[in-house]
Short mmCIF file of C-alpha atoms in Angstrom, two decimals:
data_model
loop_
_atom_site.label_atom_id
_atom_site.label_comp_id
_atom_site.label_asym_id
_atom_site.label_seq_id
_atom_site.Cartn_x
_atom_site.Cartn_y
_atom_site.Cartn_z
CA MET A 121 34.82 22.33 8.25
CA GLY A 122 31.75 21.28 6.28
CA LYS A 123 28.40 20.04 7.49
CA LEU A 124 26.40 16.85 7.01
CA TYR A 125 22.75 17.44 6.13
CA LEU A 126 20.24 14.62 6.73
CA ILE A 127 17.47 15.40 4.27
CA PRO A 128 14.08 13.63 4.20
CA THR A 129 12.70 12.80 0.76
CA PRO A 130 9.09 12.05 -0.26
CA VAL A 131 7.70 8.63 0.63
CA GLY A 132 5.51 8.75 -2.46
CA ASN A 133 4.25 12.03 -3.80
CA LEU A 134 7.19 14.07 -5.12
CA GLU A 135 5.53 17.28 -3.90
CA ASP A 136 6.11 16.20 -0.29
CA ILE A 137 9.51 17.86 0.01
CA THR A 138 10.37 21.16 1.66
CA LEU A 139 11.70 24.22 -0.11
CA ARG A 140 14.75 24.18 2.16
CA ALA A 141 15.48 20.57 1.22
CA ILE A 142 15.42 21.46 -2.48
CA ARG A 143 17.72 24.45 -1.92
CA LEU A 144 20.26 22.46 0.10
CA LEU A 145 20.30 19.58 -2.37
CA LYS A 146 21.30 22.13 -4.99
CA GLU A 147 23.93 23.82 -2.80
CA VAL A 148 25.84 20.91 -1.26
CA ASN A 149 28.97 19.48 -2.86
CA LEU A 150 27.75 15.88 -2.84
CA ILE A 151 24.57 13.88 -2.27
CA LEU A 152 24.87 10.44 -0.69
CA ALA A 153 21.94 8.28 -1.82
CA GLU A 154 20.73 4.86 -0.74
CA ASP A 155 19.88 4.13 -4.40
CA THR A 156 21.18 6.60 -6.97
CA ARG A 157 18.57 5.50 -9.52
CA THR A 158 15.69 6.31 -7.18
CA THR A 159 17.19 9.61 -6.08
CA SER A 160 17.98 10.59 -9.68
CA THR A 161 14.26 10.63 -10.42
CA LEU A 162 13.68 13.15 -7.62
CA LEU A 163 16.67 15.30 -8.60
CA LYS A 164 15.64 15.37 -12.23
CA HIS A 165 12.11 16.44 -11.24
CA TYR A 166 13.52 19.49 -9.40
CA ASP A 167 16.38 20.19 -11.83
CA ILE A 168 19.06 19.38 -9.26
CA ASN A 169 22.45 18.55 -10.79
CA THR A 170 24.56 17.89 -7.69
CA PRO A 171 26.92 14.88 -7.95
CA LEU A 172 25.53 11.62 -6.54
CA GLN A 173 27.30 8.80 -4.71
CA SER A 174 25.84 5.50 -3.53
CA HIS A 175 25.70 5.04 0.26
CA HIS A 176 23.75 2.07 1.60
CA LYS A 177 23.84 -0.59 4.29
CA PHE A 178 26.26 -2.78 2.31
CA ASN A 179 28.99 -0.16 1.91
CA GLU A 180 28.44 2.40 4.68
CA HIS A 181 30.99 0.83 7.05
CA GLN A 182 33.69 1.16 4.41
CA GLN A 183 32.74 4.73 3.48
CA VAL A 184 32.08 6.64 6.68
CA GLU A 185 35.69 7.57 7.46
CA ARG A 186 36.36 8.78 3.90
CA ILE A 187 33.18 10.85 3.98
CA ALA A 188 34.17 12.32 7.33
CA GLU A 189 37.53 13.33 5.82
CA ARG A 190 35.77 15.18 2.99
CA LEU A 191 33.57 16.98 5.51
CA GLU A 192 36.61 17.93 7.59
CA LYS A 193 38.17 19.46 4.46
CA GLY A 194 35.18 21.78 4.09
CA GLU A 195 32.73 20.00 1.80
CA ASN A 196 29.02 20.10 2.62
CA ILE A 197 27.35 16.75 2.05
CA ALA A 198 23.69 15.67 2.06
CA LEU A 199 22.48 12.19 2.92
CA VAL A 200 19.14 10.94 1.58
CA SER A 201 17.42 7.55 1.63
CA ASP A 202 15.11 6.15 -1.02
CA ALA A 203 12.15 7.66 0.83
CA GLY A 204 11.55 9.26 4.20
CA THR A 205 14.07 10.39 6.79
CA PRO A 206 17.62 8.94 6.83
CA GLY A 207 18.27 6.82 9.89
CA ILE A 208 14.65 5.70 10.31
CA SER A 209 14.90 2.06 9.15
CA ASP A 210 17.41 3.32 6.56
CA PRO A 211 21.16 4.14 6.55
CA GLY A 212 22.07 7.28 8.46
CA PHE A 213 22.88 6.40 12.07
CA LEU A 214 26.43 5.20 11.45
CA LEU A 215 27.46 8.25 9.43
CA THR A 216 25.81 10.64 11.88
CA ARG A 217 27.58 9.04 14.83
CA THR A 218 30.92 9.11 13.01
CA CYS A 219 30.51 12.82 12.25
CA ILE A 220 29.68 13.58 15.88
CA GLU A 221 32.76 11.65 17.01
CA HIS A 222 34.88 13.75 14.63
CA GLY A 223 33.33 17.01 15.82
CA ILE A 224 31.60 17.55 12.46
CA GLU A 225 28.34 19.48 12.56
CA THR A 226 25.21 17.59 11.50
CA GLU A 227 21.73 18.89 10.78
CA CYS A 228 18.55 16.92 10.16
CA LEU A 229 15.74 18.69 8.31
CA PRO A 230 12.13 18.01 9.26
CA GLY A 231 10.14 16.19 6.62
CA ALA A 232 8.54 13.04 5.35
CA THR A 233 8.47 9.84 7.43
CA ALA A 234 5.98 7.10 6.52
CA PHE A 235 4.96 6.07 10.03
CA VAL A 236 3.77 9.54 11.13
CA PRO A 237 0.85 9.95 8.67
CA ALA A 238 0.10 6.25 9.07
CA LEU A 239 -0.17 6.64 12.85
CA VAL A 240 -2.20 9.84 12.83
CA ASN A 241 -4.65 8.50 10.22
CA SER A 242 -4.99 5.04 11.79
CA GLY A 243 -7.49 6.13 14.41
CA PHE A 244 -5.40 4.59 17.19
CA PRO A 245 -4.07 6.69 20.09
CA CYS A 246 -1.05 8.64 18.89
CA ASP A 247 -0.09 10.54 22.05
CA ARG A 248 2.21 7.65 22.98
CA PHE A 249 3.47 4.98 20.61
CA CYS A 250 6.17 2.35 20.15
CA PHE A 251 7.98 2.33 16.80
CA GLU A 252 9.55 -1.05 16.06
CA GLY A 253 10.50 -0.60 12.39
CA PHE A 254 11.16 -3.82 10.47
CA LEU A 255 10.94 -7.13 12.30
CA PRO A 256 13.78 -9.62 11.75
CA GLN A 257 13.08 -11.50 8.52
CA LYS A 258 13.66 -14.94 10.03
CA LYS A 259 15.29 -15.60 13.39
CA GLY A 260 14.01 -13.46 16.23
CA ARG A 261 10.61 -12.39 14.86
CA ILE A 262 8.54 -14.31 17.42
CA LYS A 263 10.83 -13.29 20.28
CA ARG A 264 10.52 -9.61 19.32
CA LEU A 265 6.72 -9.79 19.11
CA THR A 266 6.39 -11.77 22.33
CA ALA A 267 8.33 -9.08 24.19
CA LEU A 268 5.60 -6.60 23.18
CA THR A 269 2.58 -8.53 24.47
CA GLU A 270 2.09 -6.23 27.48
CA GLU A 271 2.74 -3.00 25.57
CA SER A 272 -0.19 -0.58 26.00
CA ARG A 273 1.05 1.99 23.48
CA THR A 274 0.15 1.84 19.80
CA LEU A 275 2.67 -0.41 18.04
CA ILE A 276 4.12 0.52 14.65
CA PHE A 277 5.92 -1.82 12.25
CA TYR A 278 7.29 -1.55 8.72
CA GLU A 279 6.80 -4.63 6.57
CA SER A 280 7.40 -5.90 3.07
CA PRO A 281 4.27 -6.69 1.02
CA TYR A 282 5.72 -10.19 0.51
CA ARG A 283 5.68 -10.85 4.26
CA LEU A 284 2.48 -9.01 5.23
CA ILE A 285 0.23 -12.07 5.54
CA LYS A 286 2.86 -13.95 7.55
CA ALA A 287 3.35 -10.93 9.84
CA LEU A 288 -0.40 -10.55 10.44
CA GLU A 289 -0.72 -14.26 11.22
CA GLN A 290 2.16 -14.15 13.70
CA MET A 291 0.82 -11.00 15.35
CA GLY A 292 -2.63 -12.58 15.60
CA GLU A 293 -1.18 -15.64 17.32
CA ILE A 294 0.75 -13.54 19.84
CA PHE A 295 -1.51 -10.50 20.42
CA GLY A 296 -4.85 -12.29 19.85
CA THR A 297 -6.82 -12.58 16.63
CA ASN A 298 -9.41 -10.05 17.84
CA ARG A 299 -6.85 -7.30 18.50
CA MET A 300 -7.53 -4.30 16.27
CA ALA A 301 -4.89 -3.31 13.73
CA CYS A 302 -4.51 -1.12 10.66
CA VAL A 303 -2.54 -1.75 7.49
CA ALA A 304 -1.49 1.51 5.82
CA ARG A 305 -0.36 0.98 2.25
CA GLU A 306 1.24 3.27 -0.34
CA ILE A 307 1.28 6.39 1.89
CA SER A 308 0.79 9.61 -0.14
CA LYS A 309 0.61 7.72 -3.46
CA LYS A 310 -2.28 7.38 -5.90
CA PHE A 311 -3.48 4.07 -4.49
CA GLU A 312 -3.05 4.91 -0.79
CA GLU A 313 -5.13 2.61 1.38
CA PHE A 314 -5.92 2.30 5.08
CA LYS A 315 -7.53 -1.01 6.00
CA ARG A 316 -8.65 -1.36 9.62
CA GLY A 317 -9.97 -4.43 11.41
CA THR A 318 -9.04 -7.41 13.57
CA PHE A 319 -6.11 -9.55 12.57
CA THR A 320 -8.58 -12.18 11.35
CA GLU A 321 -10.35 -9.65 9.13
CA LEU A 322 -7.12 -8.20 7.77
CA ILE A 323 -5.71 -11.64 6.93
CA GLU A 324 -8.88 -12.56 5.04
CA TYR A 325 -8.93 -9.23 3.19
CA PHE A 326 -5.34 -9.22 1.99
CA THR A 327 -5.29 -12.96 1.25
CA GLU A 328 -8.19 -12.41 -1.14
CA LYS A 329 -7.08 -9.07 -2.56
CA GLY A 330 -3.31 -9.50 -2.70
CA VAL A 331 -0.71 -7.04 -1.46
CA LYS A 332 1.31 -4.39 -3.25
CA GLY A 333 3.34 -1.37 -2.17
CA GLU A 334 5.08 -0.16 0.95
CA ILE A 335 3.42 -1.25 4.20
CA VAL A 336 3.03 0.18 7.69
CA ILE A 337 1.27 -2.02 10.27
CA LEU A 338 -0.27 -0.34 13.30
CA VAL A 339 -1.48 -2.43 16.23
CA GLU A 340 -3.72 -1.28 19.04
CA GLY A 341 -1.96 -1.45 22.40
CA LYS A 342 -3.09 -3.87 25.07
CA LYS A 343 -6.05 -2.43 26.91
CA ARG A 344 -5.81 -1.94 30.67
CA HIS A 345 -8.87 -2.98 32.61
CA ASP A 346 -10.25 -0.79 35.38
CA ASP A 347 -9.39 -3.40 38.02
CA GLU A 348 -5.76 -3.51 36.87
CA ASP A 349 -5.56 0.26 37.01
CA PHE A 350 -7.06 0.19 40.54
CA GLU A 351 -4.51 -2.39 41.69
CA GLU A 352 -1.64 -0.31 40.30
CA GLU A 353 -2.87 2.75 42.26
#
């Protein structure tokens, strides 16, 4: 029986990939890619000629059983997303669960994930945090944010540059316009940027400057006052 390898790929800089990831991408029988065009750029850079197959959120439900059959017949298969670790706001969970249900061995390599460098470099507490990924695009955004109003851990969100201003405005309304936040943009790329400030300051900054690139929003958790801590004790 073969094995499914979940292999993180760089979120920006192509050098942010492990030697083991490169070796396995060359050795497996097939690479499943969220976008074969994006992955082809990475494979070409490292002279990897393994066959590619598209595997994304629109076809994964139809493919998982066929992929499991290939693994059961002895093929080793790698799954990669466009950037970062498969399964983290990207396809990966469904295939992993299916393999586990079939008794197929899975292995996830350590590697790039956008929210980790964003969190560590934000200046907010990173000993405990709450990763929320992408908010719903339309219905459910306000409900999701409202449920987090009492959260004291650092909050982490992924967001599209086209919805950044709207997201900051909604977060300001719910968490308070003076709550501190950080927008991390283009992690590990040439124009990487960390902009820190209140929601009011961030809205003004990005409204004037414009927004490009992949976005991670980090929000300071709700502060606990000494009297609240005393009452809890």
